[in-house]
mmCIF file of C-alpha atoms in Angstrom:
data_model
loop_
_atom_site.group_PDB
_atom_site.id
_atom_site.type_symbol
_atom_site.label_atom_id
_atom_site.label_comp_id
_atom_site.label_asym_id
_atom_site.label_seq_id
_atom_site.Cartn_x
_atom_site.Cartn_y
_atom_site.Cartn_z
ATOM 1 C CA UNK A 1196 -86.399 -77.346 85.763
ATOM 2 C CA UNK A 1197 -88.528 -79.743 86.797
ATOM 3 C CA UNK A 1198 -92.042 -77.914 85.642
ATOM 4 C CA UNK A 1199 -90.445 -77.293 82.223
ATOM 5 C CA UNK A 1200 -89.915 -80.541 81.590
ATOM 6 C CA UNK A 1201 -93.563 -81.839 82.233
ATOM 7 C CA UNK A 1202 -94.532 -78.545 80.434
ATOM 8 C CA UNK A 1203 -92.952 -79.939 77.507
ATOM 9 C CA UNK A 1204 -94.068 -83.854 78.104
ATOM 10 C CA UNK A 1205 -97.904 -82.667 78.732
ATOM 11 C CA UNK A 1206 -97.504 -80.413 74.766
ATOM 12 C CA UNK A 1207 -96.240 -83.609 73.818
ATOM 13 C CA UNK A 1208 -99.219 -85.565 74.509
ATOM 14 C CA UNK A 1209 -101.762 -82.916 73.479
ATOM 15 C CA UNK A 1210 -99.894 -82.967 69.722
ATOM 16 C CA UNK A 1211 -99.945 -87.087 69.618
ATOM 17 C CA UNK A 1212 -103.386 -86.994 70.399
ATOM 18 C CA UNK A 1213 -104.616 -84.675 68.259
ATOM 19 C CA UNK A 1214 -102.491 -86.456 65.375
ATOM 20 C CA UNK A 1215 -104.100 -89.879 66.118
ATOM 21 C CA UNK A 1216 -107.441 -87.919 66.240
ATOM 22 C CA UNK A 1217 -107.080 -86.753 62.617
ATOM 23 C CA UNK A 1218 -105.788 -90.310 61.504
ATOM 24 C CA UNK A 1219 -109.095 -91.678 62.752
ATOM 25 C CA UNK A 1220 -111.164 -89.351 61.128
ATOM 26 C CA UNK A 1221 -109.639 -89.850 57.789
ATOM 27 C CA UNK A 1222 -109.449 -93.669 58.412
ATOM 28 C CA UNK A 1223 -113.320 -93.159 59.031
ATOM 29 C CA UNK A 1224 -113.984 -91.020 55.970
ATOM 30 C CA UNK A 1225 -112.446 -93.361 53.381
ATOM 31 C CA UNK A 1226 -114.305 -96.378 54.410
ATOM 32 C CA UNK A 1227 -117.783 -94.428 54.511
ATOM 33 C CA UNK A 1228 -116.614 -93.142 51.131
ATOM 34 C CA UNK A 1229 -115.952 -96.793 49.717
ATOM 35 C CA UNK A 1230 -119.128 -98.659 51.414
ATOM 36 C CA UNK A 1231 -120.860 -95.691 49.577
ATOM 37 C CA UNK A 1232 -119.793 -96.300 45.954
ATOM 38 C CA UNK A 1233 -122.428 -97.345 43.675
ATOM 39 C CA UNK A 1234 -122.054 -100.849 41.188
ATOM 40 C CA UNK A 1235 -121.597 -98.479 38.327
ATOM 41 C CA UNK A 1236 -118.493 -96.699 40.585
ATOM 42 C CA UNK A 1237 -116.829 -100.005 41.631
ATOM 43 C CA UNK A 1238 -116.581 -100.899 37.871
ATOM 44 C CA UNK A 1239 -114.707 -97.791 37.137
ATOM 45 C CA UNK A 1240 -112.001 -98.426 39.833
ATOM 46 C CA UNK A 1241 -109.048 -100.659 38.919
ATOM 47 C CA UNK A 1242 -109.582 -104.440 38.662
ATOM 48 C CA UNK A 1243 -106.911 -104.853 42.031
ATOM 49 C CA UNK A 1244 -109.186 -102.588 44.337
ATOM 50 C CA UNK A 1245 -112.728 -104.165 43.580
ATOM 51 C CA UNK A 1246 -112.579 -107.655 42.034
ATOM 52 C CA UNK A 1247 -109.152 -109.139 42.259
ATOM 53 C CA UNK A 1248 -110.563 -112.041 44.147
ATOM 54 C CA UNK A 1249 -107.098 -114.288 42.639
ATOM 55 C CA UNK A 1250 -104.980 -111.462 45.047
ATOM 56 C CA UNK A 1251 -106.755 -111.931 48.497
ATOM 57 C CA UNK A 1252 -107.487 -115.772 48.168
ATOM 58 C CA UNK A 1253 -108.250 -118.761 45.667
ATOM 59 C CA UNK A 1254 -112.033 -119.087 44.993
ATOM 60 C CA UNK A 1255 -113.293 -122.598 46.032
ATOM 61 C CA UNK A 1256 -115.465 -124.728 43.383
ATOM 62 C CA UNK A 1257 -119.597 -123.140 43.760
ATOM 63 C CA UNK A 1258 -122.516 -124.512 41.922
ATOM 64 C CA UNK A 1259 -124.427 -120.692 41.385
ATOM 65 C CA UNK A 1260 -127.789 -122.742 41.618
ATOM 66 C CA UNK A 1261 -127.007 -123.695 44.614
ATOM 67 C CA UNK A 1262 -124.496 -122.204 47.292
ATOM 68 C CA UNK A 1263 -125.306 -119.751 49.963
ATOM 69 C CA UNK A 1264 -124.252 -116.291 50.435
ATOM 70 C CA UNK A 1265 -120.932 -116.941 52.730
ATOM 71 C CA UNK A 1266 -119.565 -119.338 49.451
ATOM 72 C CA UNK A 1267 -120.413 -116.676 46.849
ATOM 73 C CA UNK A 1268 -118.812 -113.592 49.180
ATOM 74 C CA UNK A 1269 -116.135 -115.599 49.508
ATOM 75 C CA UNK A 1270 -115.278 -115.933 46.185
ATOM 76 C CA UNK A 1271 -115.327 -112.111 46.102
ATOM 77 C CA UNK A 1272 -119.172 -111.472 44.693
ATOM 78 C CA UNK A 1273 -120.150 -108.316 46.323
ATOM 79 C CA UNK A 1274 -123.301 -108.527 48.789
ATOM 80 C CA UNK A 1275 -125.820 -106.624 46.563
ATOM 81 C CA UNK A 1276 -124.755 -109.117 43.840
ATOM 82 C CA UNK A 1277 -125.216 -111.986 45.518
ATOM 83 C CA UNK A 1278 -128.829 -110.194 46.745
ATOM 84 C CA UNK A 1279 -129.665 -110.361 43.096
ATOM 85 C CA UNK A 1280 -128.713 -113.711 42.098
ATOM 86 C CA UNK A 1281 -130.522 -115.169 45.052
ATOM 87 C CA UNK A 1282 -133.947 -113.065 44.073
ATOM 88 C CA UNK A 1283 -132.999 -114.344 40.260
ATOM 89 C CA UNK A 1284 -133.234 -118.387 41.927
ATOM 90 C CA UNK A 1285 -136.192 -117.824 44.244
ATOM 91 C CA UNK A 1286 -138.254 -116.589 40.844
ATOM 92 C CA UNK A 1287 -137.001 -119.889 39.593
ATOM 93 C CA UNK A 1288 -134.235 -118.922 37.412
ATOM 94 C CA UNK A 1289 -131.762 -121.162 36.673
ATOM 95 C CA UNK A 1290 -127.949 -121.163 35.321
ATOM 96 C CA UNK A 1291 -127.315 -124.013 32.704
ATOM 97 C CA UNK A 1292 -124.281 -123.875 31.706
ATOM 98 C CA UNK A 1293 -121.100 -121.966 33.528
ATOM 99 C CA UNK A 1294 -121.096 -119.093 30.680
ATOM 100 C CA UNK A 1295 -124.724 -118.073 31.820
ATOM 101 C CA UNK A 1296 -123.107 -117.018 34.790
ATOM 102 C CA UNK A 1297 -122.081 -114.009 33.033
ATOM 103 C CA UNK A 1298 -125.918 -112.770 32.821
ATOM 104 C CA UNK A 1299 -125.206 -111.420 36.670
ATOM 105 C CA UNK A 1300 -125.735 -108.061 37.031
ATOM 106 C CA UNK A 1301 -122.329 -105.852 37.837
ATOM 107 C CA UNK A 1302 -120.351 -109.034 36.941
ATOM 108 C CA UNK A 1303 -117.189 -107.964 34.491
ATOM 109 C CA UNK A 1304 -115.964 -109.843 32.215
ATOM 110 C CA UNK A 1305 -112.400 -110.294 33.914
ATOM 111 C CA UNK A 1306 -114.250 -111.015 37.615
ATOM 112 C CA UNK A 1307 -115.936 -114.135 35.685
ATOM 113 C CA UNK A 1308 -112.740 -114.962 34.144
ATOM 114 C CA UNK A 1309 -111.296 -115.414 37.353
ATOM 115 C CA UNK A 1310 -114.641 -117.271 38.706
ATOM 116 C CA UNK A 1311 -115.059 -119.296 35.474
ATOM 117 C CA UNK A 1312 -113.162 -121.842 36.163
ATOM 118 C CA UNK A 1313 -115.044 -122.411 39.478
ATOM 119 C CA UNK A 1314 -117.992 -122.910 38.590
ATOM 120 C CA UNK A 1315 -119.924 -126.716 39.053
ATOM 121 C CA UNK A 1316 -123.408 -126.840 37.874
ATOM 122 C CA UNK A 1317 -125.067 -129.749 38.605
ATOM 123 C CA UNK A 1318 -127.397 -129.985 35.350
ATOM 124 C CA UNK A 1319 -129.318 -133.105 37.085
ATOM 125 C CA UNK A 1320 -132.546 -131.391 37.742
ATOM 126 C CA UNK A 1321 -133.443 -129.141 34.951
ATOM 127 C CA UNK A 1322 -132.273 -132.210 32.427
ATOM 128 C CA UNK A 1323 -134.743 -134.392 34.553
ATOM 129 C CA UNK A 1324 -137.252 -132.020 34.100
ATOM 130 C CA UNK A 1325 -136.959 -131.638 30.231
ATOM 131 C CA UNK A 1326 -136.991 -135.037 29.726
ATOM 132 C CA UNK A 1327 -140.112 -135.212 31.980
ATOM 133 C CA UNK A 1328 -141.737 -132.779 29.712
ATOM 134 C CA UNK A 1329 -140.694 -134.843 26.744
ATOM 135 C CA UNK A 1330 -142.062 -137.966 28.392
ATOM 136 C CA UNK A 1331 -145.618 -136.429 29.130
ATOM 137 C CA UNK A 1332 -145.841 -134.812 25.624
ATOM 138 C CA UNK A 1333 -145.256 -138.049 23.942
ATOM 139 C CA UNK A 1334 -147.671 -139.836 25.989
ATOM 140 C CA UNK A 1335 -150.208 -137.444 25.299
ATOM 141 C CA UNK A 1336 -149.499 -137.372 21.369
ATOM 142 C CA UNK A 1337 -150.100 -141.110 21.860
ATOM 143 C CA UNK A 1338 -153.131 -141.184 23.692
ATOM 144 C CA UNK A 1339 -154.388 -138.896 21.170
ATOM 145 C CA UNK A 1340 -153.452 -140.635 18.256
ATOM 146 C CA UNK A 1341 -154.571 -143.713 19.606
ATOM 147 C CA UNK A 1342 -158.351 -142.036 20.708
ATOM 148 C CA UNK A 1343 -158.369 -140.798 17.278
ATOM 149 C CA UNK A 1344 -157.681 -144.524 16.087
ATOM 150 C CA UNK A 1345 -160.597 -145.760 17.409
ATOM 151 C CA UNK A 1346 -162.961 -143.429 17.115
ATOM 152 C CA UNK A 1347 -162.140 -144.358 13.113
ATOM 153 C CA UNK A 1348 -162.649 -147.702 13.537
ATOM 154 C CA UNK A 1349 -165.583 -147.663 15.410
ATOM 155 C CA UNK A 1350 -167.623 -145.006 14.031
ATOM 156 C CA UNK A 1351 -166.823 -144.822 10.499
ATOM 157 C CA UNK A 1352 -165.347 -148.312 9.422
ATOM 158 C CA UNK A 1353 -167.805 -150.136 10.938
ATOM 159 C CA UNK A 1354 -170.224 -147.415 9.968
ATOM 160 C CA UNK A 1355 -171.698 -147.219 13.909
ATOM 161 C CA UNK A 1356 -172.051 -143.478 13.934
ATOM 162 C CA UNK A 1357 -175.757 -142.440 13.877
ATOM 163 C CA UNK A 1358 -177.118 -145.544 12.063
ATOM 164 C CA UNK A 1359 -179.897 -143.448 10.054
ATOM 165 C CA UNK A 1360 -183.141 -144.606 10.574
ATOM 166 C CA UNK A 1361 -186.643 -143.402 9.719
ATOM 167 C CA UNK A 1362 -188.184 -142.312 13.216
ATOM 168 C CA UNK A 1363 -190.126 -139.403 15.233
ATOM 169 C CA UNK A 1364 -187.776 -137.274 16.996
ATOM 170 C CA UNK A 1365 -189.330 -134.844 19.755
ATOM 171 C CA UNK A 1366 -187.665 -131.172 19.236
ATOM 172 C CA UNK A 1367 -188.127 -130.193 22.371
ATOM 173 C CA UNK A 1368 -186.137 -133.094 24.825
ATOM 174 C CA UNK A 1369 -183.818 -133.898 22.098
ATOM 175 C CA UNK A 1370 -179.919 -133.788 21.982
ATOM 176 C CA UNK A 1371 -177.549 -133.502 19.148
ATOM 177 C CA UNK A 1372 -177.302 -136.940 19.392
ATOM 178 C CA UNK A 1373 -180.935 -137.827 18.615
ATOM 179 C CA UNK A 1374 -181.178 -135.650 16.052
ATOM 180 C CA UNK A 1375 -178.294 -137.061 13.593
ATOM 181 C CA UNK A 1376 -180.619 -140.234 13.541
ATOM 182 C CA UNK A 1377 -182.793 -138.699 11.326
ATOM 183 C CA UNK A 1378 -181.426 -138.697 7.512
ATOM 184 C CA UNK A 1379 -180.315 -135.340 6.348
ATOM 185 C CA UNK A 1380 -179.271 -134.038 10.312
ATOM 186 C CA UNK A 1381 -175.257 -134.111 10.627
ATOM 187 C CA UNK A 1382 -173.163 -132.569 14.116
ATOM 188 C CA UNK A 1383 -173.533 -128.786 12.606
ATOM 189 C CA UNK A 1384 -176.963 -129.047 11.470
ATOM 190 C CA UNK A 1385 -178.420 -130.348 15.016
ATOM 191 C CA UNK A 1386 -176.712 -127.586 16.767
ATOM 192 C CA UNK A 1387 -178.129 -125.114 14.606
ATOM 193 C CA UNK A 1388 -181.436 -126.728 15.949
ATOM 194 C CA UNK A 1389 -180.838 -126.959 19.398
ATOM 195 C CA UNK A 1390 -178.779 -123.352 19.600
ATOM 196 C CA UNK A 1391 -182.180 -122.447 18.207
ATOM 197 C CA UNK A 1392 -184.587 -123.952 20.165
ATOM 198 C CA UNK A 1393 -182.929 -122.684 23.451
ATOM 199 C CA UNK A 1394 -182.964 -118.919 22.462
ATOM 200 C CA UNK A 1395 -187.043 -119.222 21.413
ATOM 201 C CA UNK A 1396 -188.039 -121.232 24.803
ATOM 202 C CA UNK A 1397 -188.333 -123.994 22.771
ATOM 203 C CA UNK A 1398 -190.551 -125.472 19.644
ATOM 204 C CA UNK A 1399 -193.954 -124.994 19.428
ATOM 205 C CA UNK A 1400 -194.017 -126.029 15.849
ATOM 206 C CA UNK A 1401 -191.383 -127.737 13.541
ATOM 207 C CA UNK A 1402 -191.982 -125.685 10.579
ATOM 208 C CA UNK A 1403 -190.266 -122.924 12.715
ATOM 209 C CA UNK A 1404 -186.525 -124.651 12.314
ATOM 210 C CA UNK A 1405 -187.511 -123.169 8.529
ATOM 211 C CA UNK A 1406 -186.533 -119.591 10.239
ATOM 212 C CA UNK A 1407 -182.732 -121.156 11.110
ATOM 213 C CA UNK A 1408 -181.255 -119.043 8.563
ATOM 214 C CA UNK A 1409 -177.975 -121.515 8.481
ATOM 215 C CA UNK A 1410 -179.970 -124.994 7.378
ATOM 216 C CA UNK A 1411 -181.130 -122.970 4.374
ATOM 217 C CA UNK A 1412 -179.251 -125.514 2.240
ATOM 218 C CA UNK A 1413 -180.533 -128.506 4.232
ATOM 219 C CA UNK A 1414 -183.472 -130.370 2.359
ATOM 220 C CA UNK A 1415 -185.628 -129.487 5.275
ATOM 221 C CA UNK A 1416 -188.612 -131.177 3.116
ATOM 222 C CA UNK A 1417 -186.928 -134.788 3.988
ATOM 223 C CA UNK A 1418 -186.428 -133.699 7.662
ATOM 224 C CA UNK A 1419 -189.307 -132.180 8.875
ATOM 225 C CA UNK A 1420 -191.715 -135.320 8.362
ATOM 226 C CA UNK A 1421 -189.462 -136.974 11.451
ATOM 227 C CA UNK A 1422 -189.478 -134.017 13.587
ATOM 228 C CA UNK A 1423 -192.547 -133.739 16.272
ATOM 229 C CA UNK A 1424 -193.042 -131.084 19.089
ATOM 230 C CA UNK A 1425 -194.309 -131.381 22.621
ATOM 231 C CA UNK A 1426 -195.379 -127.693 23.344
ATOM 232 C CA UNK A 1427 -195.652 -128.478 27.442
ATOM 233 C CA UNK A 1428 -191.677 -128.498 27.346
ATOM 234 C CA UNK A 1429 -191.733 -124.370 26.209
ATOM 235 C CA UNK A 1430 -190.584 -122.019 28.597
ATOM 236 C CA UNK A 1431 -192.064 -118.878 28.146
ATOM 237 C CA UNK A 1432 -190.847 -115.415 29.073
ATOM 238 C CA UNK A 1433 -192.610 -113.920 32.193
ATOM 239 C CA UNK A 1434 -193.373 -110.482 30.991
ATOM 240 C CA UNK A 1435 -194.675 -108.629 34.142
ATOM 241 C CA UNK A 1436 -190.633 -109.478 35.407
ATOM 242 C CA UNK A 1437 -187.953 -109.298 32.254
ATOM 243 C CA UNK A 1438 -186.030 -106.500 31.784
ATOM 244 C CA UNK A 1439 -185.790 -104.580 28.469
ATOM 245 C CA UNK A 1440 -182.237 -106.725 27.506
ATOM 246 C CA UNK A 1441 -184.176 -110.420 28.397
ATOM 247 C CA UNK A 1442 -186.958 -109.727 26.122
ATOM 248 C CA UNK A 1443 -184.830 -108.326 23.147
ATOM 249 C CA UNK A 1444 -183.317 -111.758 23.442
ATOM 250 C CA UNK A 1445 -185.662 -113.209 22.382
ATOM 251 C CA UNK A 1446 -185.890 -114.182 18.756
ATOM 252 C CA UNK A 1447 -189.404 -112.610 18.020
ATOM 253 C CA UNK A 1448 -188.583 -109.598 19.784
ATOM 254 C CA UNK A 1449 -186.749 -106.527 18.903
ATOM 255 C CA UNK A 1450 -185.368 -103.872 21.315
ATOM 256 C CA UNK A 1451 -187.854 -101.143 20.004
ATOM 257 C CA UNK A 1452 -190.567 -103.562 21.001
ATOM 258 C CA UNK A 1453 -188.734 -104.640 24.190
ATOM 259 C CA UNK A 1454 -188.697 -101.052 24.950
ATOM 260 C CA UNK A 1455 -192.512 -100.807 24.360
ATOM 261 C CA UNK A 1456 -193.468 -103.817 26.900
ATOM 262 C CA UNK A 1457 -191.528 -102.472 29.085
ATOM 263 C CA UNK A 1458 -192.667 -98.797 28.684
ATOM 264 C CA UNK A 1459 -196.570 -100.127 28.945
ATOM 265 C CA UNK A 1460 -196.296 -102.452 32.156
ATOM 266 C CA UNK A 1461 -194.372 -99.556 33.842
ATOM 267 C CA UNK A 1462 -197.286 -97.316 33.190
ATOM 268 C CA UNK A 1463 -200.048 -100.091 33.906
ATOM 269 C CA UNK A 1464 -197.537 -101.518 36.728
ATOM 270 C CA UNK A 1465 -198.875 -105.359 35.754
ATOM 271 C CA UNK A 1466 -199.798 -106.731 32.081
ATOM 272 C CA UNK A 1467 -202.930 -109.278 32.055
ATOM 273 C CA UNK A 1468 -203.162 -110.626 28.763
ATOM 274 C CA UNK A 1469 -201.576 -110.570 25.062
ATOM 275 C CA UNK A 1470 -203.991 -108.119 23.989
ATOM 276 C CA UNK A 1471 -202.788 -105.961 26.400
ATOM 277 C CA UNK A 1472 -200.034 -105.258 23.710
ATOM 278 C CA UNK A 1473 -202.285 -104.433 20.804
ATOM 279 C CA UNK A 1474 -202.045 -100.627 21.598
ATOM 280 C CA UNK A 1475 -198.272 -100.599 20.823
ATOM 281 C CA UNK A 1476 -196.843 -99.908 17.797
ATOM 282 C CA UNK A 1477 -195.455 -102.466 15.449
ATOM 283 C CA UNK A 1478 -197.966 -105.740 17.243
ATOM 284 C CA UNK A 1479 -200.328 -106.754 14.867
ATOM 285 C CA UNK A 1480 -202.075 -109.802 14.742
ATOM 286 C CA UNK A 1481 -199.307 -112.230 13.302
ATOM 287 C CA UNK A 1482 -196.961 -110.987 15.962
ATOM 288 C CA UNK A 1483 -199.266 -111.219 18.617
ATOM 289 C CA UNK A 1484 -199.770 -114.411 17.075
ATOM 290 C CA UNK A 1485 -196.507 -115.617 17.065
ATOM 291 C CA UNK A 1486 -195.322 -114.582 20.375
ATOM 292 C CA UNK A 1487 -198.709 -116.178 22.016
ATOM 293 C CA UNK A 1488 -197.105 -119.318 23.248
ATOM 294 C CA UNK A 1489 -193.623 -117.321 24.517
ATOM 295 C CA UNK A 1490 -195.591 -114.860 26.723
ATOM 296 C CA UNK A 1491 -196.203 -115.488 30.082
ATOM 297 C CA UNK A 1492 -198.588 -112.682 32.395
ATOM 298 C CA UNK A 1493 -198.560 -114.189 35.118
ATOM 299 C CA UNK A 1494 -198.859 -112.080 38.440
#
């Protein structure tokens, strides 16, 4: 009697533990099912399985700007939400009011319903900042306004703005400045000039601001009698070492006959002279003429 009755204790135990066995798997397989569901699932299941924060606790007050992850899980956000609000604040976005809240990604409308009420934003820093803004942009109208003020006064009440005078006004050292001295020479017309002089090298006679097709409706007649050139300030081009693209540059020069220099002092390896050019196409004797002083062949 006594063997059946451990027979029976031992069949016992094998069928409890194979029972409990089968309640832990299951246990296991519904809570790897549930960590698995995506944000898009969790929506879709009843509000008292995923978001019902009111049925496990009360949420405590939370400023979204500014509490950590333990506050905002505890008020039932889910972690990957609070991941995205906290990469949303380190780019430097910010929640003004409590309804911008609502922007959070996966957040329903009844789980911010329930939170709404919660939420503190402290509205300190970004109104500091506007006002900030505000500040500088007024003090820069005014600074502006007040720069324009006097230049006014200064210049053009007290008439102080390039005095004209009659004078001699080297081409090749002068500035903008200088150049509105000179009776008939305003701002635009003296950069025409010196935008000029820079892409020929410089002046080597002032008959040739004539060619600045923009001053065409400047009595040039009035200006030129001021206007004097020091030809030791030109800076000619150093043929035997410019490219095809530098010497097109040049105002004298087109790129057929860039092409041709370069052509030639490949073939001769090193140009000596101007005339040098006279077997090329397209160089007669007023080019050769003109381009004289803008010409350097020096080894």
């Amino acid at each position: 009697m006594r063997n059946v009755s451990e027979d029976h204790t031992t069949r016992n135990q094998i069928i409890g533990g194979i029972i409990l066995l089968v309640i832990l798997i299951g246990t296991h397989l519904i809570i790897g099912y549930l960590s698995s569901r995506t944000p898009a699932e969790e929506q879709a299941l009843p509000l008292s399985v995923t978001e019902n924060a009111e049925d496990r606790h009360t949420p405590i007050p939370f400023d979204p700007n500014k509490s950590d992850s333990l506050t905002l899980l505890y008020n039932g956000l889910k972690p990957w939400q609070i991941k995205n609000l906290m990469k949303y604040r380190a780019a430097g976005g910010r929640f003004r009011k409590a309804n911008d809240f609502r922007r959070l990604y996966g957040l329903t409308d009844s789980a911010f319903r329930v939170l709404e009420p919660y939420i503190r934003i402290d509205s300190s820093e970004w109104v500091r900042r506007r006002d900030s803004l505000t500040i500088l942009r007024r003090e820069r109208d005014s600074l502006r306004h007040l720069a324009d003020s006097i230049r006014r006064d200064s210049l053009y009440k007290k008439g102080y703005r390039h005095p004209k005078r009659d004078t001699l006004i080297e081409l090749n050292s002068a500035d903008t400045n200088a150049l509105q001295y000179i009776r008939g020479i305003g701002a635009y017309t003296s950069l025409q000039i010196i935008d000029y002089r820079q892409k020929l090298g410089g002046y080597y006679t002032t008959e040739q601001i004539r060619e600045i097709k923009s001053l065409r409706g400047v009595n040039l007649d009035s200006v030129l009698p001021h206007l004097t050139v020091n030809t030791d300030s030109i800076h000619p081009l150093r043929v035997n070492y410019c490219s095809v693209e530098r010497l097109q540059r040049h105002p004298y020069i087109s790129f057929t006959q860039a092409k041709a220099i370069y052509t030639l002092r490949r073939n001769k390896l090193k140009l000596k002279n101007i005339n040098d050019l006279r077997t090329l196409e397209g160089f007669n004797d007023s080019i050769l003429l003109r381009l004289t002083p803008y010409l350097s062949f020096e080894p």
